[in-house]
Short mmCIF file of C-alpha atoms in Angstrom, two decimals:
data_model
loop_
_atom_site.label_atom_id
_atom_site.label_comp_id
_atom_site.label_asym_id
_atom_site.label_seq_id
_atom_site.Cartn_x
_atom_site.Cartn_y
_atom_site.Cartn_z
CA MET L 1 0.07 -0.11 0.03
CA PRO L 2 1.21 3.62 -0.98
CA LEU L 3 2.70 5.43 2.00
CA SER L 4 0.76 8.27 0.91
CA TRP L 5 -2.32 6.60 1.42
CA LEU L 6 -1.63 5.42 5.05
CA ASN L 7 -0.46 8.78 6.02
CA ALA L 8 -3.73 10.45 4.73
CA GLY L 9 -5.97 7.70 6.25
CA ILE L 10 -3.96 7.95 9.78
CA LEU L 11 -4.20 11.61 9.51
CA ALA L 12 -8.13 11.92 8.83
CA TRP L 13 -8.60 9.14 11.23
CA PHE L 14 -6.74 11.38 13.92
CA LEU L 15 -8.21 14.63 13.16
CA LEU L 16 -11.57 13.10 13.19
CA GLY L 17 -10.91 11.70 16.72
CA ALA L 18 -9.18 14.98 18.15
CA ALA L 19 -12.29 16.87 17.20
CA LEU L 20 -14.02 14.73 19.11
CA SER L 21 -11.54 14.85 22.15
CA ALA L 22 -11.89 18.57 21.92
CA LYS L 23 -15.74 18.34 22.09
CA ALA L 24 -15.33 16.18 25.19
CA ARG L 25 -12.92 18.75 26.59
CA ARG L 26 -15.44 21.61 26.56
CA GLY L 27 -18.09 19.62 28.77
CA MET L 28 -15.21 18.90 31.44
CA GLY L 29 -15.57 19.81 34.82
CA ARG L 30 -12.89 19.63 37.48
CA GLY L 31 -11.73 16.98 39.96
CA VAL L 32 -10.48 13.33 39.44
CA ILE L 33 -14.33 11.87 39.20
CA ASP L 34 -14.90 14.29 36.18
CA TYR L 35 -11.48 13.38 34.61
CA PHE L 36 -11.25 9.48 35.15
CA LEU L 37 -14.73 8.52 35.47
CA ALA L 38 -16.46 11.58 33.11
CA ASN L 39 -18.42 12.49 36.40
CA ARG L 40 -20.52 9.25 36.25
CA THR L 41 -22.68 10.66 33.50
CA VAL L 42 -21.77 8.23 30.30
CA GLY L 43 -25.02 7.13 28.40
CA GLY L 44 -25.94 3.82 27.17
CA PHE L 45 -24.29 3.79 23.59
CA VAL L 46 -21.19 5.65 24.57
CA SER L 47 -20.41 2.98 27.50
CA ALA L 48 -21.53 0.31 24.98
CA MET L 49 -19.13 1.06 21.94
CA SER L 50 -16.49 2.19 24.43
CA TYR L 51 -16.48 -1.19 26.51
CA SER L 52 -16.43 -3.05 23.18
CA ALA L 53 -13.49 -1.10 21.78
CA THR L 54 -11.67 -1.24 25.00
CA THR L 55 -12.18 -5.04 25.40
CA TYR L 56 -11.49 -5.87 21.74
CA SER L 57 -7.90 -5.17 20.89
CA ALA L 58 -6.03 -5.60 17.74
CA PHE L 59 -5.63 -9.29 18.81
CA MET L 60 -8.95 -10.08 16.97
CA MET L 61 -7.87 -8.79 13.56
CA VAL L 62 -4.68 -10.20 13.61
CA GLY L 63 -4.28 -13.00 16.61
CA LEU L 64 -7.73 -14.33 16.30
CA VAL L 65 -7.48 -14.50 12.63
CA GLY L 66 -4.00 -16.19 12.78
CA LEU L 67 -5.43 -18.59 15.45
CA THR L 68 -8.35 -19.81 12.90
CA TYR L 69 -6.13 -19.59 10.12
CA LYS L 70 -3.47 -22.07 11.94
CA SER L 71 -6.13 -24.35 13.66
CA GLY L 72 -9.92 -23.70 12.70
CA ILE L 73 -12.81 -22.86 14.35
CA ALA L 74 -11.70 -23.89 18.05
CA SER L 75 -10.65 -20.21 18.13
CA LEU L 76 -14.46 -19.48 17.83
CA GLY L 77 -15.32 -21.48 21.21
CA PHE L 78 -12.50 -19.72 22.88
CA GLU L 79 -13.43 -16.24 22.10
CA LEU L 80 -17.57 -16.92 22.21
CA THR L 81 -16.75 -18.79 25.80
CA TYR L 82 -15.09 -15.61 26.79
CA LEU L 83 -18.20 -13.34 25.39
CA LEU L 84 -20.53 -15.80 27.07
CA GLY L 85 -18.63 -15.58 30.59
CA THR L 86 -18.36 -11.76 30.40
CA VAL L 87 -22.32 -11.55 29.57
CA VAL L 88 -22.95 -13.73 32.26
CA LEU L 89 -20.90 -11.87 34.77
CA LEU L 90 -21.78 -8.56 33.54
CA VAL L 91 -25.67 -9.18 34.16
CA LEU L 92 -24.66 -10.02 38.00
CA PHE L 93 -21.38 -7.63 38.73
CA ALA L 94 -22.43 -4.63 36.62
CA PRO L 95 -25.32 -3.61 39.05
CA ARG L 96 -22.89 -4.28 42.40
CA TYR L 97 -19.60 -2.29 40.77
CA TRP L 98 -22.19 0.86 40.05
CA VAL L 99 -24.04 0.94 43.41
CA ALA L 100 -20.63 0.27 45.10
CA GLY L 101 -19.09 3.19 43.13
CA ARG L 102 -21.75 5.58 44.27
CA ARG L 103 -22.16 4.83 47.55
CA TYR L 104 -18.76 4.59 48.43
CA GLY L 105 -17.35 7.25 45.96
CA LEU L 106 -15.14 4.65 44.18
CA MET L 107 -12.91 5.68 41.27
CA THR L 108 -10.63 2.48 40.60
CA PRO L 109 -11.27 -1.33 41.25
CA SER L 110 -8.48 -1.58 43.48
CA GLU L 111 -10.26 0.98 45.55
CA LEU L 112 -13.22 -1.16 45.86
CA LEU L 113 -10.95 -4.09 47.78
CA SER L 114 -9.12 -1.25 49.59
CA THR L 115 -12.40 -0.20 50.85
CA ARG L 116 -14.24 -3.86 51.31
CA TYR L 117 -11.11 -5.23 53.35
CA GLY L 118 -10.56 -2.27 55.28
CA SER L 119 -6.82 -1.91 54.12
CA LYS L 120 -5.08 0.31 51.59
CA TRP L 121 -2.59 -2.24 51.07
CA VAL L 122 -5.08 -4.79 49.48
CA GLY L 123 -5.74 -1.93 46.80
CA ALA L 124 -2.04 -1.13 46.25
CA VAL L 125 -1.06 -4.88 45.56
CA ALA L 126 -3.94 -5.52 43.28
CA SER L 127 -2.81 -1.96 41.50
CA LEU L 128 0.90 -2.82 41.35
CA LEU L 129 -0.05 -6.50 40.13
CA CYS L 130 -2.28 -4.44 37.28
CA LEU L 131 0.78 -2.31 36.36
CA VAL L 132 3.17 -5.19 36.18
CA THR L 133 0.78 -7.04 34.04
CA LEU L 134 -0.77 -4.55 31.75
CA VAL L 135 2.18 -2.59 30.81
CA PRO L 136 3.47 -5.39 28.74
CA TYR L 137 0.64 -5.97 27.39
CA ALA L 138 -0.23 -2.48 26.44
CA SER L 139 3.41 -2.48 24.98
CA VAL L 140 2.11 -5.09 22.88
CA GLN L 141 -0.50 -3.00 21.23
CA LEU L 142 2.17 -0.64 20.15
CA MET L 143 4.27 -3.06 18.69
CA GLY L 144 1.38 -4.73 17.04
CA MET L 145 0.74 -1.40 15.11
CA GLY L 146 4.40 -1.00 14.48
CA TYR L 147 4.63 -4.21 12.79
CA LEU L 148 1.18 -3.63 10.89
CA LEU L 149 2.29 -0.51 9.48
CA GLU L 150 5.73 -1.48 8.46
CA GLY L 151 4.34 -4.73 6.89
CA VAL L 152 1.51 -3.16 4.89
CA SER L 153 3.51 -0.20 3.62
CA GLY L 154 6.58 -2.56 2.44
CA GLY L 155 8.82 -1.11 4.97
CA ALA L 156 8.49 2.80 3.96
CA PHE L 157 6.53 3.12 7.35
CA PRO L 158 9.37 1.98 9.97
CA PHE L 159 8.60 -0.02 12.95
CA TRP L 160 9.56 2.73 15.33
CA ALA L 161 7.44 5.07 13.48
CA GLY L 162 4.27 3.16 13.75
CA MET L 163 4.84 2.77 17.48
CA ALA L 164 5.64 6.49 17.78
CA VAL L 165 2.54 7.55 16.22
CA ALA L 166 0.22 5.08 17.80
CA ALA L 167 1.63 6.46 21.14
CA ALA L 168 1.58 9.93 20.24
CA ILE L 169 -2.34 9.35 19.51
CA THR L 170 -2.95 7.68 22.77
CA VAL L 171 -1.61 10.21 24.56
CA VAL L 172 -3.58 13.04 22.96
CA PHE L 173 -7.21 11.14 23.03
CA SER L 174 -6.06 10.33 26.99
CA ILE L 175 -4.90 13.39 28.17
CA TRP L 176 -7.20 15.96 26.79
CA ALA L 177 -10.31 15.00 28.49
CA GLY L 178 -9.57 11.83 30.45
CA LEU L 179 -12.80 9.21 30.23
CA ARG L 180 -14.80 11.80 28.27
CA SER L 181 -12.44 11.92 25.48
CA VAL L 182 -11.33 8.22 25.42
CA ALA L 183 -14.94 7.33 25.55
CA LEU L 184 -16.11 9.37 22.52
CA THR L 185 -13.11 8.29 20.56
CA ASP L 186 -13.71 4.55 21.58
CA ALA L 187 -17.20 5.06 20.05
CA LEU L 188 -15.61 5.86 16.76
CA GLN L 189 -12.74 3.29 16.88
CA ALA L 190 -15.43 0.69 17.55
CA THR L 191 -17.91 1.88 14.65
CA ILE L 192 -14.76 1.90 12.44
CA MET L 193 -13.70 -1.44 13.48
CA LEU L 194 -17.50 -3.15 12.78
CA VAL L 195 -17.86 -1.23 9.79
CA ALA L 196 -14.61 -2.43 8.55
CA CYS L 197 -15.00 -5.97 9.48
CA CYS L 198 -18.39 -6.41 7.79
CA LEU L 199 -17.43 -4.77 4.77
CA LEU L 200 -14.43 -6.93 4.37
CA VAL L 201 -16.43 -10.15 5.22
CA ALA L 202 -19.23 -8.80 2.76
CA PHE L 203 -16.58 -8.44 -0.12
CA ILE L 204 -14.82 -11.73 0.66
CA GLY L 205 -18.42 -13.59 0.51
CA GLY L 206 -19.90 -11.27 -2.71
CA PHE L 207 -16.70 -11.38 -4.89
CA LEU L 208 -14.28 -14.19 -3.72
CA PHE L 209 -16.67 -16.89 -2.65
CA PRO L 210 -19.31 -16.31 -5.20
CA GLU L 211 -20.53 -20.09 -4.53
CA GLY L 212 -20.99 -19.20 -0.66
CA TRP L 213 -19.06 -19.94 2.42
CA GLY L 214 -19.88 -23.62 2.42
CA SER L 215 -19.29 -24.33 -0.96
CA ALA L 216 -15.40 -22.71 -0.38
CA MET L 217 -15.18 -24.48 2.91
CA ALA L 218 -15.37 -28.15 1.18
CA ALA L 219 -11.60 -27.35 0.10
CA ARG L 220 -10.28 -27.60 3.79
CA PRO L 221 -13.28 -29.33 6.00
CA ASP L 222 -10.82 -29.71 8.57
CA LEU L 223 -11.08 -26.32 9.36
CA LEU L 224 -14.33 -26.84 10.81
CA LYS L 225 -13.19 -29.44 13.17
CA VAL L 226 -12.48 -28.70 16.99
CA SER L 227 -8.81 -29.40 16.63
CA TRP L 228 -7.08 -27.80 19.83
CA PRO L 229 -6.22 -30.10 22.74
CA PHE L 230 -8.51 -29.48 25.44
CA PRO L 231 -5.71 -28.26 27.85
CA MET L 232 -5.06 -25.57 25.64
CA PHE L 233 -8.55 -24.82 25.44
CA LEU L 234 -8.99 -24.44 29.06
CA GLY L 235 -5.72 -22.81 29.84
CA LEU L 236 -6.37 -19.87 27.12
CA THR L 237 -10.21 -19.66 27.85
CA LEU L 238 -10.11 -19.67 31.45
CA PRO L 239 -8.32 -16.24 32.44
CA TRP L 240 -10.73 -14.68 29.47
CA THR L 241 -13.62 -15.85 30.91
CA PHE L 242 -13.15 -13.77 33.89
CA PHE L 243 -11.80 -10.85 31.91
CA ALA L 244 -14.80 -8.77 32.78
CA LEU L 245 -13.80 -8.62 36.59
CA THR L 246 -10.17 -9.08 36.73
CA ASN L 247 -8.89 -6.41 33.74
CA PRO L 248 -9.34 -3.23 35.30
CA GLN L 249 -9.48 -0.89 32.46
CA VAL L 250 -13.07 -2.73 31.67
CA VAL L 251 -14.07 -2.78 35.56
CA GLN L 252 -13.73 1.02 35.81
CA ARG L 253 -16.04 1.40 33.22
CA LEU L 254 -18.93 -0.14 35.11
CA TYR L 255 -18.54 3.02 37.73
CA ALA L 256 -19.46 5.50 34.57
CA PRO L 257 -22.99 4.85 33.13
CA LYS L 258 -25.07 7.70 34.30
CA ASP L 259 -28.44 5.54 35.14
CA ILE L 260 -29.77 2.06 35.14
CA ARG L 261 -30.91 2.17 31.32
CA SER L 262 -27.41 3.25 30.44
CA ILE L 263 -26.10 0.14 31.95
CA ARG L 264 -28.72 -1.99 30.21
CA GLY L 265 -27.60 -0.53 27.37
CA MET L 266 -23.73 -0.91 27.67
CA VAL L 267 -24.60 -4.73 28.40
CA ALA L 268 -26.56 -5.18 25.60
CA GLY L 269 -24.78 -3.42 23.18
CA PHE L 270 -21.57 -4.89 24.02
CA SER L 271 -22.84 -8.29 23.78
CA VAL L 272 -24.20 -7.90 20.31
CA PHE L 273 -20.96 -6.22 19.19
CA GLY L 274 -18.77 -8.74 20.65
CA PHE L 275 -20.89 -11.49 18.87
CA ILE L 276 -20.81 -10.07 15.36
CA TYR L 277 -17.17 -8.80 15.57
CA THR L 278 -16.20 -12.48 16.94
CA VAL L 279 -17.67 -14.49 14.36
CA LEU L 280 -16.69 -11.99 11.38
CA CYS L 281 -13.31 -12.13 12.73
CA VAL L 282 -13.29 -16.27 12.54
CA LEU L 283 -14.95 -15.95 8.79
CA LEU L 284 -12.03 -13.72 8.28
CA GLY L 285 -9.34 -16.59 9.37
CA LEU L 286 -11.16 -19.27 7.35
CA ALA L 287 -11.07 -16.95 4.26
CA ALA L 288 -7.50 -16.38 4.46
CA ALA L 289 -6.74 -19.90 5.22
CA LEU L 290 -8.50 -20.48 1.94
CA LEU L 291 -7.26 -17.38 -0.24
CA VAL L 292 -3.56 -17.51 0.85
CA PRO L 293 -2.61 -20.90 2.15
CA GLY L 294 0.72 -21.49 3.48
CA LEU L 295 2.20 -18.67 5.61
CA LYS L 296 4.91 -19.33 7.98
CA ASN L 297 3.64 -16.78 10.33
CA PRO L 298 -0.42 -17.35 10.85
CA ASP L 299 -0.27 -13.70 12.46
CA GLY L 300 0.49 -12.24 9.00
CA ALA L 301 -2.69 -13.98 7.38
CA MET L 302 -4.78 -10.57 7.68
CA ALA L 303 -1.84 -8.74 6.08
CA ALA L 304 -1.96 -11.46 3.15
CA LEU L 305 -5.75 -11.30 2.95
CA LEU L 306 -5.31 -7.59 2.52
CA THR L 307 -3.47 -8.22 -0.86
CA LYS L 308 -6.70 -9.80 -2.51
CA VAL L 309 -9.27 -6.72 -1.95
CA PRO L 310 -9.08 -3.26 -3.15
CA ARG L 311 -6.80 -0.83 -1.86
CA GLY L 312 -9.55 1.61 -0.36
CA LEU L 313 -11.18 -1.37 1.67
CA ALA L 314 -7.64 -2.54 2.83
CA LEU L 315 -7.00 1.11 4.21
CA LEU L 316 -10.21 0.95 5.98
CA VAL L 317 -9.26 -2.35 7.62
CA VAL L 318 -5.79 -1.36 8.58
CA LEU L 319 -7.12 1.79 10.29
CA SER L 320 -9.48 -0.24 11.83
CA ILE L 321 -6.94 -2.43 13.53
CA PHE L 322 -4.95 0.70 14.55
CA ALA L 323 -8.15 1.99 16.04
CA ALA L 324 -8.81 -1.33 18.29
CA ALA L 325 -5.12 -0.97 19.35
CA VAL L 326 -5.32 2.60 20.34
CA SER L 327 -9.07 2.38 21.99
CA THR L 328 -7.38 -0.27 24.22
CA LEU L 329 -4.37 1.39 24.69
CA ASN L 330 -5.66 4.32 26.18
CA SER L 331 -8.19 2.92 28.15
CA ILE L 332 -5.43 0.70 29.94
CA ILE L 333 -3.18 3.81 30.24
CA LEU L 334 -6.08 5.95 31.76
CA THR L 335 -7.23 3.33 33.83
CA LEU L 336 -3.55 2.42 35.35
CA SER L 337 -3.06 6.44 35.63
CA SER L 338 -6.03 6.59 37.93
CA MET L 339 -4.96 3.36 39.96
CA PHE L 340 -1.36 5.01 40.25
CA GLY L 341 -2.69 8.14 41.91
CA ARG L 342 -5.38 6.79 43.80
CA ASP L 343 -4.36 3.13 45.18
CA LEU L 344 -0.44 3.61 45.01
CA VAL L 345 0.29 7.32 45.78
CA ARG L 346 -2.42 8.02 48.35
CA ALA L 347 -1.57 4.64 49.91
CA LEU L 348 1.71 6.17 50.84
CA THR L 349 0.66 9.40 51.61
CA PRO L 350 -2.36 11.40 52.26
CA LEU L 351 -2.96 13.65 48.87
CA PRO L 352 -5.50 16.51 47.91
CA GLU L 353 -7.32 15.45 44.88
CA GLU L 354 -5.77 18.44 42.76
CA LYS L 355 -2.37 16.69 43.52
CA GLU L 356 -3.98 13.50 42.93
CA LEU L 357 -5.19 14.53 39.44
CA LYS L 358 -1.91 15.89 38.73
CA TRP L 359 -0.15 12.69 39.60
CA GLY L 360 -2.56 10.58 36.96
CA LYS L 361 -2.27 13.05 34.38
CA LEU L 362 1.53 12.84 34.73
CA LEU L 363 1.28 9.05 34.57
CA ILE L 364 -0.51 9.15 31.05
CA PRO L 365 2.53 10.33 29.24
CA VAL L 366 5.07 8.40 31.39
CA LEU L 367 3.18 5.34 30.80
CA THR L 368 2.95 5.80 27.22
CA VAL L 369 6.64 6.24 26.88
CA ALA L 370 7.46 3.02 29.18
CA CYS L 371 4.97 1.16 27.06
CA TYR L 372 6.97 2.49 23.87
CA ALA L 373 10.39 1.68 25.49
CA PHE L 374 9.16 -1.92 26.18
CA GLY L 375 8.02 -2.28 22.71
CA SER L 376 11.07 -1.02 21.21
CA LEU L 377 13.15 -3.65 22.88
CA LYS L 378 11.48 -6.35 20.56
CA LEU L 379 12.06 -8.63 23.24
CA GLY L 380 10.49 -12.38 23.29
CA LEU L 381 10.20 -11.67 27.01
CA ILE L 382 7.45 -9.03 26.09
CA ALA L 383 5.42 -11.54 24.39
CA VAL L 384 5.61 -14.01 27.41
CA LEU L 385 4.65 -11.23 29.71
CA SER L 386 1.84 -10.27 27.91
CA SER L 387 0.40 -14.04 27.70
CA MET L 388 1.07 -13.99 31.44
CA ALA L 389 -1.09 -10.58 31.91
CA SER L 390 -4.58 -12.16 31.81
CA ALA L 391 -3.55 -14.96 33.86
CA GLY L 392 -1.40 -13.00 36.25
CA LEU L 393 -4.73 -11.03 36.43
CA MET L 394 -6.52 -13.97 37.56
CA ALA L 395 -4.96 -13.93 40.79
CA GLN L 396 -7.67 -10.93 42.09
CA LEU L 397 -10.64 -13.32 41.13
CA PRO L 398 -11.15 -14.94 44.62
CA VAL L 399 -10.54 -11.68 46.16
CA ILE L 400 -13.23 -9.94 43.93
CA LEU L 401 -15.60 -12.54 44.40
CA GLY L 402 -14.91 -12.47 48.28
CA ALA L 403 -15.45 -8.70 48.26
CA PHE L 404 -18.75 -9.23 47.25
CA PHE L 405 -20.01 -12.61 48.89
CA TRP L 406 -17.71 -13.81 51.58
CA LYS L 407 -17.67 -11.99 54.62
CA ARG L 408 -14.62 -13.91 56.28
CA GLY L 409 -12.33 -12.62 53.67
CA THR L 410 -9.51 -10.56 55.25
CA ALA L 411 -7.25 -8.09 54.06
CA ALA L 412 -4.40 -10.40 54.78
CA GLY L 413 -5.75 -13.10 52.96
CA ALA L 414 -6.48 -10.80 49.92
CA ILE L 415 -2.97 -9.53 49.88
CA ALA L 416 -1.39 -13.07 50.36
CA GLY L 417 -3.71 -14.78 47.70
CA MET L 418 -3.28 -12.42 45.08
CA ILE L 419 0.58 -12.50 45.74
CA SER L 420 0.79 -16.14 45.71
CA GLY L 421 -1.53 -16.61 42.63
CA ALA L 422 0.52 -14.30 40.70
CA LEU L 423 4.10 -15.60 41.71
CA LEU L 424 3.06 -19.03 40.92
CA THR L 425 1.32 -18.24 37.21
CA GLY L 426 4.49 -16.24 36.76
CA VAL L 427 7.04 -19.04 37.69
CA LEU L 428 5.16 -21.65 35.81
CA TYR L 429 5.09 -19.35 32.37
CA TRP L 430 8.48 -18.36 33.05
CA THR L 431 9.40 -22.17 33.11
CA LYS L 432 7.15 -23.25 30.43
CA THR L 433 5.72 -25.81 33.05
CA ASN L 434 2.30 -27.18 32.44
CA PHE L 435 2.02 -29.30 35.68
CA LEU L 436 -0.30 -32.64 35.08
CA GLY L 437 -0.95 -31.11 31.47
CA GLN L 438 -2.53 -28.15 32.65
CA TRP L 439 -1.69 -24.54 31.67
CA PRO L 440 -0.35 -21.77 34.28
CA PRO L 441 -3.72 -20.17 35.05
CA VAL L 442 -5.42 -23.26 36.27
CA TRP L 443 -2.78 -23.43 39.03
CA GLY L 444 -2.27 -19.59 39.77
CA LEU L 445 -6.33 -19.92 40.40
CA CYS L 446 -6.19 -22.89 42.49
CA ALA L 447 -3.19 -21.33 44.68
CA SER L 448 -4.99 -17.81 45.01
CA VAL L 449 -8.01 -19.54 46.17
CA ALA L 450 -6.44 -21.81 48.22
CA VAL L 451 -4.24 -19.24 49.93
CA PHE L 452 -6.89 -16.58 50.25
CA VAL L 453 -9.39 -18.82 52.15
CA ALA L 454 -6.70 -20.19 54.51
CA VAL L 455 -5.10 -16.89 55.41
CA SER L 456 -8.41 -15.44 55.78
CA LEU L 457 -9.84 -18.18 57.96
CA MET L 458 -6.53 -17.48 60.34
CA THR L 459 -6.90 -14.08 60.77
CA ARG L 460 -9.41 -11.75 62.04
CA PRO L 461 -11.83 -10.09 59.39
CA ASP L 462 -12.54 -6.54 59.36
CA PRO L 463 -16.37 -5.88 60.81
CA ALA L 464 -16.70 -3.07 58.34
CA GLY L 465 -16.35 -5.76 55.46
CA GLY L 466 -19.48 -7.38 56.42
CA ASP L 467 -21.45 -4.07 56.56
CA PHE L 468 -19.96 -3.11 52.80
CA ILE L 469 -21.37 -6.54 51.67
CA GLU L 470 -24.58 -6.17 53.31
CA THR L 471 -25.10 -2.28 52.04
CA VAL L 472 -24.00 -3.21 48.30
CA ALA L 473 -26.48 -6.26 48.41
CA SER L 474 -29.29 -4.19 49.96
CA ASP L 475 -28.36 -1.32 47.28
CA VAL L 476 -28.67 -3.41 44.33
CA LYS L 477 -31.84 -4.76 45.64
CA ARG L 478 -33.60 -1.75 46.08
CA THR L 479 -32.33 -0.13 43.06
CA PHE L 480 -32.23 -2.81 40.28
CA TRP L 481 -34.74 -5.23 42.12
CA GLN L 482 -37.06 -2.82 43.62
CA GLY L 483 -37.94 -5.95 45.80
CA GLN L 484 -39.40 -7.91 42.86
CA ASP L 485 -37.89 -11.16 44.38
CA SER L 486 -35.45 -12.36 47.27
CA MET U 1 -28.30 -12.33 45.45
CA SER U 2 -31.77 -12.36 44.14
CA LYS U 3 -33.81 -15.18 42.94
CA THR U 4 -33.73 -14.18 39.23
CA GLU U 5 -29.85 -13.69 39.70
CA ARG U 6 -29.33 -17.04 41.07
CA ILE U 7 -31.30 -18.81 38.44
CA TRP U 8 -29.43 -16.67 35.92
CA LEU U 9 -26.02 -17.57 37.39
CA GLY U 10 -27.17 -21.43 37.27
CA PHE U 11 -28.38 -20.93 33.76
CA GLY U 12 -24.88 -19.24 32.76
CA ILE U 13 -22.76 -22.15 34.26
CA ILE U 14 -24.70 -24.99 32.51
CA ALA U 15 -24.40 -23.03 29.38
CA LEU U 16 -20.68 -22.37 29.92
CA LEU U 17 -20.25 -26.02 30.71
CA ALA U 18 -22.37 -27.18 27.66
CA ASN U 19 -20.48 -24.75 25.54
CA ILE U 20 -17.48 -26.56 26.08
CA ALA U 21 -18.75 -30.33 26.69
CA VAL U 22 -20.91 -30.50 23.84
CA PRO U 23 -18.43 -29.30 20.85
CA PHE U 24 -15.33 -31.26 22.58
CA GLY U 25 -17.70 -34.35 22.82
CA LEU U 26 -20.06 -34.84 20.38
CA MET U 27 -19.06 -32.40 17.50
CA LYS U 28 -15.32 -32.85 17.98
CA ASP U 29 -14.99 -34.51 14.43
CA TRP U 30 -17.88 -32.63 12.61
CA THR U 31 -16.65 -30.84 9.69
CA ARG U 32 -19.59 -28.84 8.60
CA PHE U 33 -20.75 -25.63 9.82
CA SER U 34 -23.75 -27.14 11.32
CA GLY U 35 -21.39 -28.49 13.62
CA ALA U 36 -19.41 -27.25 16.40
CA PHE U 37 -19.32 -23.60 14.58
CA LEU U 38 -23.61 -23.31 14.82
CA PHE U 39 -23.39 -24.78 18.32
CA TRP U 40 -21.15 -21.79 19.71
CA CYS U 41 -23.12 -19.19 17.98
CA ALA U 42 -26.44 -20.64 19.17
CA THR U 43 -25.33 -20.93 22.80
CA ALA U 44 -23.97 -17.24 22.64
CA LEU U 45 -27.16 -15.90 20.90
CA LEU U 46 -29.25 -17.70 23.54
CA ILE U 47 -27.00 -16.16 26.53
CA ILE U 48 -27.65 -12.67 25.06
CA ALA U 49 -31.02 -13.22 24.52
CA ALA U 50 -31.67 -14.04 28.00
CA GLY U 51 -29.33 -11.67 29.62
CA GLY U 52 -31.53 -9.13 27.61
CA TYR U 53 -34.55 -10.73 29.14
CA VAL U 54 -33.23 -10.40 33.09
CA MET U 55 -31.82 -6.90 32.30
CA SER U 56 -35.66 -5.73 31.15
CA ARG U 57 -36.45 -6.90 34.55
CA TRP U 58 -34.06 -4.46 35.99
CA GLY U 59 -36.24 -1.69 37.73
CA GLU U 60 -35.85 2.09 36.77
CA GLY U 61 -34.70 2.92 40.20
CA GLY U 62 -33.34 6.47 38.90
CA ARG U 63 -30.37 8.30 39.67
CA PHE U 64 -28.92 6.58 42.52
CA PRO U 65 -27.22 8.91 45.07
CA CYS U 66 -23.65 9.52 44.50
CA ARG U 67 -21.55 10.23 47.98
#
């Protein structure tokens, strides 16, 4: 693809996003809640699109397409099991996070843990865990953009420049108006992602497979078989199934909707978006396997597929992948920045709100530069760390569930559970050990649950923790169920 | 947890288990779109529709007061 086309496309997309950011900035007030949660006034449509764009990264159009290209439709099961788990969890937990956020004035997911367990160190450990795991994950998004632009431009757009452009856009979209800007630009980016994907599948179905997908697949029926070994499926799917509770960039979004209708719109809109986008990406992977067979690197399947379609459509798809990466990246950066100020700096020293906001804003470019630095190392280490990310975050799961449902859970148990689960997961990944054939997340979760329960039973719970659980349960019942059932 | 939420959780767990057990058990060697592909799509749509129904029962409690 000519460099001039890429430059023009990225510039047009950036200007559109920047205009939205500027519009968002005009309505912005002061204070951390306004900056990081848009003053809890986000409507249903923007919430849904923003949640979708945050969740679905460049992995979908590159990684999932590559997985399908390599191993067929088991990847659909993996990704739809994630979606299914997320819908189940959101229906149960979105009301709880939403009322807890308002009742206790919470801003970050870790702050909920600090409040519930009565110790700021619980939130500090959870935040540190998120920082350690999500910075490498975020840097992989930048690397993906570097490789993508370098690949589609035939080397004319160098790797470092692709990363730098993505990093600069991330900072602009995030820092101007916090979540107001990120949510609006995410909505734009989610629209681009879905439209581009629909057009590409429609073009392939209409022009390249005129006989229909079923007939085309007759050449490779093996791709329709469930070919993954079960431990691999479980190891990949387990951390993703609980993504909606363990990944702070999506959990924080549950504080932001303005009312119950907006939460409902967010969950419903995300569910429909996720289903359509997933099925389309898997179809693209199947199409790539038929149209551009024999690639050594499956992650290059999308780039190879784009050589079969008109340039204009290819450019739109490239921009949609870029949008997917930036929308995930800016949400992660914004959430980590808020967690740094609220859960780490404030855990060490009392801080007025203005200074907390300054710390948070300062962290946005700092974290972006850190991600750029990580990415530019091009280390295999980063790939290992990024695959460890969602598994490492799983260590929070029992602590999060305990925060809402187990009064006996204690701060000491929570801290010990998170640390032990994350360490075991990290060590097993590092040493490439699949004990008893199972992947590290399975053992990490087991360790986290066991240590959390055991240490909690050995220590004294904070009486306020029980009050938190009862208050949230009562608020959910009164606000969402209005005594319909008990 | 309300009664509706408990039913929803039970339904979700069954759907999740079926989502894994059926394709990996019964449909492992099927080589057509009407096999695991269709099953996974149908299960996801069923959960999305059921989730929509459960959420439609949420009240309109209005604006919950912020602290």
